[in-house]
Tab-separated table of N, CA and C in Angstrom:
chain	number	residue	atom	x	y	z
V	1	MET	N	9.591	7.874	27.792
V	1	MET	CA	10.806	8.484	27.248
V	1	MET	C	10.525	8.953	25.819
V	2	SER	N	10.705	10.223	25.576
V	2	SER	CA	10.407	10.748	24.242
V	2	SER	C	11.672	10.800	23.396
V	3	HIS	N	11.481	10.578	22.133
V	3	HIS	CA	12.595	10.649	21.187
V	3	HIS	C	12.666	12.070	20.633
V	4	SER	N	13.881	12.546	20.453
V	4	SER	CA	14.044	13.929	19.988
V	4	SER	C	14.243	14.020	18.475
V	5	VAL	N	14.054	12.911	17.780
V	5	VAL	CA	14.192	12.919	16.327
V	5	VAL	C	13.054	13.742	15.732
V	6	MET	N	13.407	14.687	14.883
V	6	MET	CA	12.377	15.515	14.241
V	6	MET	C	11.879	14.805	12.984
V	7	SER	N	10.597	14.628	12.926
V	7	SER	CA	9.978	14.024	11.759
V	7	SER	C	9.179	15.091	11.033
V	8	PRO	N	9.247	15.086	9.706
V	8	PRO	CA	8.423	16.046	8.966
V	8	PRO	C	6.940	15.703	9.072
V	9	GLY	N	6.628	14.465	9.447
V	9	GLY	CA	5.234	14.055	9.590
V	9	GLY	C	4.658	13.498	8.307
V	10	VAL	N	3.572	12.776	8.463
V	10	VAL	CA	2.960	12.104	7.315
V	10	VAL	C	2.355	13.113	6.326
V	11	ASP	N	1.886	14.247	6.813
V	11	ASP	CA	1.321	15.245	5.898
V	11	ASP	C	2.376	15.768	4.932
V	12	ALA	N	3.587	15.981	5.457
V	12	ALA	CA	4.690	16.442	4.607
V	12	ALA	C	5.087	15.356	3.611
V	13	LEU	N	5.067	14.107	4.061
V	13	LEU	CA	5.386	12.983	3.176
V	13	LEU	C	4.379	12.905	2.034
V	14	LEU	N	3.119	13.093	2.378
V	14	LEU	CA	2.046	13.073	1.386
V	14	LEU	C	2.192	14.222	0.394
V	15	GLU	N	2.503	15.397	0.909
V	15	GLU	CA	2.696	16.573	0.054
V	15	GLU	C	3.843	16.346	-0.927
V	16	GLN	N	4.918	15.753	-0.421
V	16	GLN	CA	6.083	15.444	-1.264
V	16	GLN	C	5.712	14.410	-2.326
V	17	ALA	N	4.919	13.403	-1.937
V	17	ALA	CA	4.518	12.347	-2.869
V	17	ALA	C	3.664	12.903	-3.999
V	18	ARG	N	2.908	13.973	-3.714
V	18	ARG	CA	1.994	14.531	-4.714
V	18	ARG	C	2.587	15.700	-5.498
V	19	ALA	N	3.754	16.156	-5.109
V	19	ALA	CA	4.350	17.346	-5.730
V	19	ALA	C	4.601	17.112	-7.217
V	20	GLY	N	4.052	17.996	-8.043
V	20	GLY	CA	4.292	17.940	-9.486
V	20	GLY	C	3.613	16.785	-10.196
V	21	VAL	N	2.717	16.088	-9.502
V	21	VAL	CA	2.047	14.926	-10.098
V	21	VAL	C	0.617	15.299	-10.474
V	22	ARG	N	0.207	14.908	-11.660
V	22	ARG	CA	-1.174	15.127	-12.057
V	22	ARG	C	-1.986	13.917	-11.637
V	23	ARG	N	-2.744	14.093	-10.563
V	23	ARG	CA	-3.610	13.032	-10.062
V	23	ARG	C	-4.906	13.049	-10.862
V	24	LEU	N	-5.558	11.904	-10.977
V	24	LEU	CA	-6.748	11.799	-11.808
V	24	LEU	C	-8.028	11.756	-10.983
V	25	THR	N	-9.071	12.376	-11.520
V	25	THR	CA	-10.396	12.262	-10.913
V	25	THR	C	-10.938	10.872	-11.255
V	26	PRO	N	-12.016	10.460	-10.602
V	26	PRO	CA	-12.610	9.180	-10.985
V	26	PRO	C	-12.972	9.100	-12.478
V	27	HIS	N	-13.569	10.156	-13.035
V	27	HIS	CA	-13.919	10.125	-14.465
V	27	HIS	C	-12.664	10.039	-15.343
V	28	GLU	N	-11.611	10.752	-14.965
V	28	GLU	CA	-10.346	10.675	-15.727
V	28	GLU	C	-9.720	9.288	-15.605
V	29	THR	N	-9.942	8.630	-14.484
V	29	THR	CA	-9.429	7.274	-14.297
V	29	THR	C	-10.122	6.311	-15.258
V	30	VAL	N	-11.430	6.475	-15.444
V	30	VAL	CA	-12.170	5.667	-16.419
V	30	VAL	C	-11.598	5.901	-17.817
V	31	GLN	N	-11.333	7.160	-18.158
V	31	GLN	CA	-10.750	7.487	-19.466
V	31	GLN	C	-9.366	6.858	-19.617
V	32	ALA	N	-8.559	6.908	-18.553
V	32	ALA	CA	-7.213	6.326	-18.596
V	32	ALA	C	-7.295	4.818	-18.847
V	33	ALA	N	-8.221	4.150	-18.162
V	33	ALA	CA	-8.402	2.707	-18.364
V	33	ALA	C	-8.791	2.427	-19.810
V	34	GLY	N	-9.609	3.307	-20.378
V	34	GLY	CA	-10.047	3.155	-21.761
V	34	GLY	C	-8.915	3.256	-22.761
V	35	ARG	N	-7.863	3.977	-22.405
V	35	ARG	CA	-6.713	4.088	-23.322
V	35	ARG	C	-5.602	3.099	-22.951
V	36	GLY	N	-5.903	2.177	-22.029
V	36	GLY	CA	-4.946	1.108	-21.743
V	36	GLY	C	-4.165	1.234	-20.448
V	37	ALA	N	-4.474	2.240	-19.639
V	37	ALA	CA	-3.779	2.360	-18.354
V	37	ALA	C	-4.146	1.189	-17.457
V	38	LEU	N	-3.214	0.816	-16.620
V	38	LEU	CA	-3.454	-0.223	-15.625
V	38	LEU	C	-3.993	0.461	-14.374
V	39	VAL	N	-5.224	0.155	-14.012
V	39	VAL	CA	-5.805	0.711	-12.794
V	39	VAL	C	-5.685	-0.359	-11.719
V	40	VAL	N	-4.993	-0.005	-10.637
V	40	VAL	CA	-4.652	-0.967	-9.599
V	40	VAL	C	-5.302	-0.577	-8.280
V	41	ASP	N	-6.104	-1.473	-7.748
V	41	ASP	CA	-6.799	-1.272	-6.478
V	41	ASP	C	-5.966	-1.903	-5.370
V	42	THR	N	-5.519	-1.092	-4.416
V	42	THR	CA	-4.687	-1.607	-3.325
V	42	THR	C	-5.451	-1.726	-2.007
V	43	ARG	N	-6.778	-1.575	-2.044
V	43	ARG	CA	-7.554	-1.688	-0.807
V	43	ARG	C	-7.455	-3.090	-0.216
V	44	THR	N	-7.664	-3.173	1.076
V	44	THR	CA	-7.657	-4.465	1.757
V	44	THR	C	-8.924	-5.243	1.390
V	45	ASP	N	-8.916	-6.537	1.670
V	45	ASP	CA	-10.105	-7.364	1.441
V	45	ASP	C	-11.301	-6.785	2.176
V	46	LEU	N	-11.090	-6.386	3.425
V	46	LEU	CA	-12.180	-5.838	4.236
V	46	LEU	C	-12.739	-4.560	3.605
V	47	GLN	N	-11.860	-3.652	3.171
V	47	GLN	CA	-12.311	-2.410	2.534
V	47	GLN	C	-13.093	-2.715	1.262
V	48	ARG	N	-12.629	-3.692	0.494
V	48	ARG	CA	-13.327	-4.041	-0.753
V	48	ARG	C	-14.681	-4.664	-0.456
V	49	ARG	N	-14.774	-5.478	0.595
V	49	ARG	CA	-16.075	-6.048	0.979
V	49	ARG	C	-17.038	-4.947	1.409
V	50	GLU	N	-16.534	-3.958	2.141
V	50	GLU	CA	-17.384	-2.870	2.639
V	50	GLU	C	-17.815	-1.919	1.523
V	51	GLN	N	-16.894	-1.576	0.624
V	51	GLN	CA	-17.171	-0.569	-0.398
V	51	GLN	C	-17.613	-1.144	-1.738
V	52	GLY	N	-17.281	-2.388	-1.996
V	52	GLY	CA	-17.573	-2.994	-3.286
V	52	GLY	C	-16.367	-2.985	-4.210
V	53	GLU	N	-16.508	-3.711	-5.302
V	53	GLU	CA	-15.414	-3.857	-6.268
V	53	GLU	C	-15.555	-2.853	-7.413
V	54	LEU	N	-14.427	-2.388	-7.921
V	54	LEU	CA	-14.412	-1.523	-9.098
V	54	LEU	C	-14.309	-2.381	-10.354
V	55	PRO	N	-14.967	-1.967	-11.427
V	55	PRO	CA	-14.893	-2.748	-12.667
V	55	PRO	C	-13.550	-2.553	-13.382
V	56	GLY	N	-13.027	-3.646	-13.915
V	56	GLY	CA	-11.867	-3.569	-14.797
V	56	GLY	C	-10.536	-3.256	-14.146
V	57	VAL	N	-10.451	-3.361	-12.835
V	57	VAL	CA	-9.181	-3.060	-12.168
V	57	VAL	C	-8.472	-4.352	-11.786
V	58	LEU	N	-7.177	-4.231	-11.514
V	58	LEU	CA	-6.424	-5.337	-10.932
V	58	LEU	C	-6.295	-5.059	-9.443
V	59	VAL	N	-6.541	-6.052	-8.626
V	59	VAL	CA	-6.356	-5.908	-7.190
V	59	VAL	C	-4.983	-6.463	-6.839
V	60	ILE	N	-4.125	-5.588	-6.302
V	60	ILE	CA	-2.786	-6.004	-5.884
V	60	ILE	C	-2.558	-5.482	-4.476
V	61	ASP	N	-2.245	-6.376	-3.566
V	61	ASP	CA	-2.005	-5.979	-2.185
V	61	ASP	C	-0.868	-4.960	-2.119
V	62	ARG	N	-1.058	-3.946	-1.302
V	62	ARG	CA	-0.055	-2.876	-1.179
V	62	ARG	C	1.322	-3.433	-0.807
V	63	THR	N	1.340	-4.526	-0.035
V	63	THR	CA	2.617	-5.068	0.442
V	63	THR	C	3.466	-5.681	-0.665
V	64	VAL	N	2.858	-6.016	-1.812
V	64	VAL	CA	3.630	-6.622	-2.905
V	64	VAL	C	3.581	-5.789	-4.190
V	65	LEU	N	3.017	-4.588	-4.100
V	65	LEU	CA	2.774	-3.762	-5.289
V	65	LEU	C	4.020	-3.559	-6.146
V	66	GLU	N	5.119	-3.149	-5.522
V	66	GLU	CA	6.342	-2.851	-6.280
V	66	GLU	C	6.874	-4.088	-6.997
V	67	TRP	N	6.821	-5.250	-6.337
V	67	TRP	CA	7.324	-6.485	-6.949
V	67	TRP	C	6.476	-6.914	-8.125
V	68	ARG	N	5.166	-6.656	-8.063
V	68	ARG	CA	4.268	-7.074	-9.141
V	68	ARG	C	4.337	-6.148	-10.354
V	69	LEU	N	4.669	-4.871	-10.137
V	69	LEU	CA	4.637	-3.918	-11.253
V	69	LEU	C	6.005	-3.549	-11.809
V	70	ASP	N	7.090	-3.930	-11.142
V	70	ASP	CA	8.424	-3.644	-11.667
V	70	ASP	C	8.707	-4.613	-12.818
V	71	PRO	N	8.872	-4.088	-14.046
V	71	PRO	CA	9.109	-4.966	-15.193
V	71	PRO	C	10.361	-5.838	-15.036
V	72	ALA	N	11.299	-5.413	-14.181
V	72	ALA	CA	12.535	-6.173	-14.001
V	72	ALA	C	12.423	-7.215	-12.890
V	73	SER	N	11.289	-7.254	-12.218
V	73	SER	CA	11.108	-8.174	-11.094
V	73	SER	C	10.738	-9.571	-11.570
V	74	ALA	N	11.304	-10.564	-10.933
V	74	ALA	CA	10.954	-11.957	-11.242
V	74	ALA	C	9.514	-12.265	-10.815
V	75	TRP	N	8.941	-11.428	-9.959
V	75	TRP	CA	7.599	-11.651	-9.416
V	75	TRP	C	6.554	-10.727	-10.052
V	76	ARG	N	6.897	-10.139	-11.203
V	76	ARG	CA	5.979	-9.201	-11.860
V	76	ARG	C	4.773	-9.944	-12.435
V	77	ILE	N	3.694	-9.157	-12.636
V	77	ILE	CA	2.520	-9.689	-13.331
V	77	ILE	C	2.746	-9.508	-14.838
V	78	PRO	N	2.055	-10.266	-15.672
V	78	PRO	CA	2.264	-10.169	-17.127
V	78	PRO	C	2.015	-8.764	-17.683
V	79	GLU	N	1.122	-7.997	-17.036
V	79	GLU	CA	0.808	-6.644	-17.516
V	79	GLU	C	1.949	-5.650	-17.288
V	80	ALA	N	2.915	-6.003	-16.458
V	80	ALA	CA	4.042	-5.100	-16.161
V	80	ALA	C	5.070	-5.199	-17.280
V	81	THR	N	4.730	-4.568	-18.402
V	81	THR	CA	5.498	-4.751	-19.632
V	81	THR	C	6.647	-3.772	-19.819
V	82	GLY	N	6.680	-2.686	-19.062
V	82	GLY	CA	7.753	-1.717	-19.237
V	82	GLY	C	7.570	-0.531	-18.312
V	83	TYR	N	8.600	0.274	-18.209
V	83	TYR	CA	8.568	1.425	-17.291
V	83	TYR	C	7.725	2.580	-17.819
V	84	ASP	N	7.284	2.484	-19.071
V	84	ASP	CA	6.456	3.535	-19.657
V	84	ASP	C	4.966	3.280	-19.427
V	85	LEU	N	4.653	2.206	-18.740
V	85	LEU	CA	3.271	1.840	-18.469
V	85	LEU	C	2.563	2.931	-17.663
V	86	GLU	N	1.352	3.273	-18.091
V	86	GLU	CA	0.539	4.213	-17.322
V	86	GLU	C	-0.177	3.423	-16.234
V	87	VAL	N	0.051	3.818	-14.978
V	87	VAL	CA	-0.547	3.129	-13.835
V	87	VAL	C	-1.321	4.145	-13.003
V	88	VAL	N	-2.544	3.793	-12.615
V	88	VAL	CA	-3.337	4.630	-11.719
V	88	VAL	C	-3.656	3.790	-10.480
V	89	VAL	N	-3.128	4.207	-9.334
V	89	VAL	CA	-3.359	3.476	-8.096
V	89	VAL	C	-4.607	4.032	-7.408
V	90	VAL	N	-5.431	3.121	-6.907
V	90	VAL	CA	-6.686	3.482	-6.248
V	90	VAL	C	-6.703	2.873	-4.850
V	91	CYS	N	-7.141	3.667	-3.861
V	91	CYS	CA	-7.331	3.138	-2.516
V	91	CYS	C	-8.688	3.609	-2.002
V	92	ARG	N	-8.907	3.542	-0.704
V	92	ARG	CA	-10.221	3.865	-0.151
V	92	ARG	C	-10.541	5.357	-0.249
V	93	GLN	N	-9.565	6.210	0.151
V	93	GLN	CA	-9.825	7.651	0.193
V	93	GLN	C	-8.824	8.499	-0.587
V	94	GLY	N	-7.811	7.870	-1.186
V	94	GLY	CA	-6.861	8.628	-1.993
V	94	GLY	C	-5.648	9.148	-1.249
V	95	TYR	N	-5.322	8.539	-0.119
V	95	TYR	CA	-4.122	8.937	0.624
V	95	TYR	C	-2.989	7.939	0.412
V	96	CYS	N	-3.194	6.688	0.805
V	96	CYS	CA	-2.101	5.718	0.642
V	96	CYS	C	-1.809	5.452	-0.834
V	97	SER	N	-2.791	5.706	-1.703
V	97	SER	CA	-2.531	5.545	-3.136
V	97	SER	C	-1.494	6.550	-3.628
V	98	SER	N	-1.462	7.737	-3.031
V	98	SER	CA	-0.459	8.744	-3.411
V	98	SER	C	0.940	8.273	-3.034
V	99	LEU	N	1.057	7.688	-1.847
V	99	LEU	CA	2.358	7.170	-1.403
V	99	LEU	C	2.780	5.986	-2.269
V	100	ALA	N	1.825	5.122	-2.607
V	100	ALA	CA	2.126	3.958	-3.449
V	100	ALA	C	2.580	4.396	-4.838
V	101	ALA	N	1.896	5.387	-5.412
V	101	ALA	CA	2.268	5.873	-6.744
V	101	ALA	C	3.660	6.502	-6.724
V	102	ALA	N	3.988	7.209	-5.647
V	102	ALA	CA	5.326	7.803	-5.518
V	102	ALA	C	6.387	6.709	-5.467
V	103	SER	N	6.085	5.624	-4.785
V	103	SER	CA	7.009	4.496	-4.710
V	103	SER	C	7.212	3.870	-6.089
V	104	LEU	N	6.138	3.755	-6.861
V	104	LEU	CA	6.247	3.215	-8.223
V	104	LEU	C	7.075	4.138	-9.110
V	105	ARG	N	6.890	5.456	-8.962
V	105	ARG	CA	7.710	6.402	-9.747
V	105	ARG	C	9.179	6.280	-9.357
V	106	ALA	N	9.456	6.076	-8.070
V	106	ALA	CA	10.833	5.907	-7.609
V	106	ALA	C	11.458	4.650	-8.225
V	107	LEU	N	10.626	3.664	-8.537
V	107	LEU	CA	11.081	2.432	-9.195
V	107	LEU	C	11.387	2.651	-10.672
V	108	GLY	N	10.875	3.739	-11.243
V	108	GLY	CA	11.080	4.007	-12.663
V	108	GLY	C	9.803	4.039	-13.478
V	109	LEU	N	8.663	3.724	-12.843
V	109	LEU	CA	7.374	3.788	-13.536
V	109	LEU	C	6.902	5.245	-13.511
V	110	HIS	N	7.504	6.045	-14.391
V	110	HIS	CA	7.384	7.508	-14.321
V	110	HIS	C	5.979	8.026	-14.596
V	111	ARG	N	5.102	7.202	-15.157
V	111	ARG	CA	3.727	7.644	-15.436
V	111	ARG	C	2.745	7.222	-14.349
V	112	ALA	N	3.246	6.669	-13.257
V	112	ALA	CA	2.363	6.230	-12.169
V	112	ALA	C	1.745	7.434	-11.464
V	113	THR	N	0.452	7.352	-11.218
V	113	THR	CA	-0.273	8.388	-10.493
V	113	THR	C	-1.355	7.705	-9.671
V	114	ASP	N	-2.238	8.513	-9.073
V	114	ASP	CA	-3.321	7.911	-8.307
V	114	ASP	C	-4.604	8.688	-8.505
V	115	MET	N	-5.690	8.126	-7.970
V	115	MET	CA	-7.008	8.714	-8.141
V	115	MET	C	-7.387	9.538	-6.911
V	116	VAL	N	-7.746	10.779	-7.164
V	116	VAL	CA	-8.149	11.705	-6.098
V	116	VAL	C	-9.409	11.182	-5.398
V	117	GLY	N	-9.360	11.106	-4.082
V	117	GLY	CA	-10.554	10.760	-3.308
V	117	GLY	C	-10.864	9.281	-3.184
V	118	GLY	N	-10.106	8.448	-3.911
V	118	GLY	CA	-10.283	7.007	-3.808
V	118	GLY	C	-11.672	6.531	-4.193
V	119	VAL	N	-11.995	5.326	-3.726
V	119	VAL	CA	-13.265	4.705	-4.081
V	119	VAL	C	-14.444	5.498	-3.512
V	120	GLU	N	-14.223	6.216	-2.420
V	120	GLU	CA	-15.295	7.069	-1.891
V	120	GLU	C	-15.706	8.104	-2.947
V	121	ALA	N	-14.721	8.699	-3.624
V	121	ALA	CA	-15.010	9.695	-4.667
V	121	ALA	C	-15.641	9.030	-5.889
V	122	TRP	N	-15.183	7.822	-6.207
V	122	TRP	CA	-15.750	7.053	-7.328
V	122	TRP	C	-17.245	6.849	-7.110
V	123	ARG	N	-17.587	6.400	-5.899
V	123	ARG	CA	-18.994	6.143	-5.582
V	123	ARG	C	-19.796	7.448	-5.568
V	124	ALA	N	-19.200	8.505	-5.007
V	124	ALA	CA	-19.877	9.808	-4.945
V	124	ALA	C	-20.141	10.360	-6.344
V	125	ALA	N	-19.253	10.007	-7.310
V	125	ALA	CA	-19.413	10.465	-8.695
V	125	ALA	C	-20.479	9.652	-9.432
V	126	GLY	N	-21.017	8.629	-8.774
V	126	GLY	CA	-22.056	7.818	-9.393
V	126	GLY	C	-21.549	6.847	-10.440
V	127	LEU	N	-20.246	6.569	-10.417
V	127	LEU	CA	-19.685	5.631	-11.396
V	127	LEU	C	-20.050	4.198	-11.005
V	128	PRO	N	-20.112	3.310	-12.002
V	128	PRO	CA	-20.578	1.949	-11.723
V	128	PRO	C	-19.594	1.138	-10.889
V	129	MET	N	-20.154	0.295	-10.051
V	129	MET	CA	-19.368	-0.686	-9.321
V	129	MET	C	-19.511	-2.000	-10.084
V	130	SER	N	-18.697	-2.967	-9.747
V	130	SER	CA	-18.727	-4.250	-10.435
V	130	SER	C	-19.510	-5.275	-9.621
V	131	ASP	N	-20.232	-6.136	-10.314
V	131	ASP	CA	-20.891	-7.228	-9.615
V	131	ASP	C	-20.182	-8.549	-9.915
V	132	HIS	N	-18.977	-8.455	-10.460
V	132	HIS	CA	-18.165	-9.639	-10.753
V	132	HIS	C	-17.062	-9.766	-9.715
V	133	PRO	N	-16.531	-10.971	-9.518
V	133	PRO	CA	-15.397	-11.115	-8.594
V	133	PRO	C	-14.204	-10.290	-9.088
V	134	ALA	N	-13.431	-9.797	-8.155
V	134	ALA	CA	-12.273	-8.967	-8.492
V	134	ALA	C	-11.183	-9.805	-9.148
V	135	ASP	N	-10.369	-9.148	-9.975
V	135	ASP	CA	-9.188	-9.772	-10.587
V	135	ASP	C	-8.032	-9.579	-9.605
V	136	VAL	N	-7.921	-10.501	-8.661
V	136	VAL	CA	-6.925	-10.383	-7.592
V	136	VAL	C	-5.632	-11.066	-8.005
V	137	ARG	N	-4.536	-10.324	-7.895
V	137	ARG	CA	-3.212	-10.868	-8.211
V	137	ARG	C	-2.412	-11.020	-6.923
V	138	HIS	N	-1.932	-12.222	-6.695
V	138	HIS	CA	-1.174	-12.486	-5.456
V	138	HIS	C	0.318	-12.400	-5.685
């Protein structure tokens, strides 16, 4: 039995999430971290084991991202100091990070963006990976 509900589809959702947003390249993400931006890795444990860890990022599971970064949330991390915080979300390929960043902007974190191409692009750019355990926030 097919449903007749018309969906714009995930591609349209992604396009809407990225509309008018300046997404950062891997090199720009390094620069953003250097000026104090919070770089947040939302990859799964399995993806991080397969691809490796990024240096200097916070690992926050996608399922709790909004609660950890909303400054008004009782479950926020200490770094979630205000809605003016610059946040760069990183994922494996740069798709779900766009949706996550849009969700953060909807919360009021108006400077939230994501990294184009995800960790695959980071590695392709020859940027360093970390040999230290990740800073995982639960």
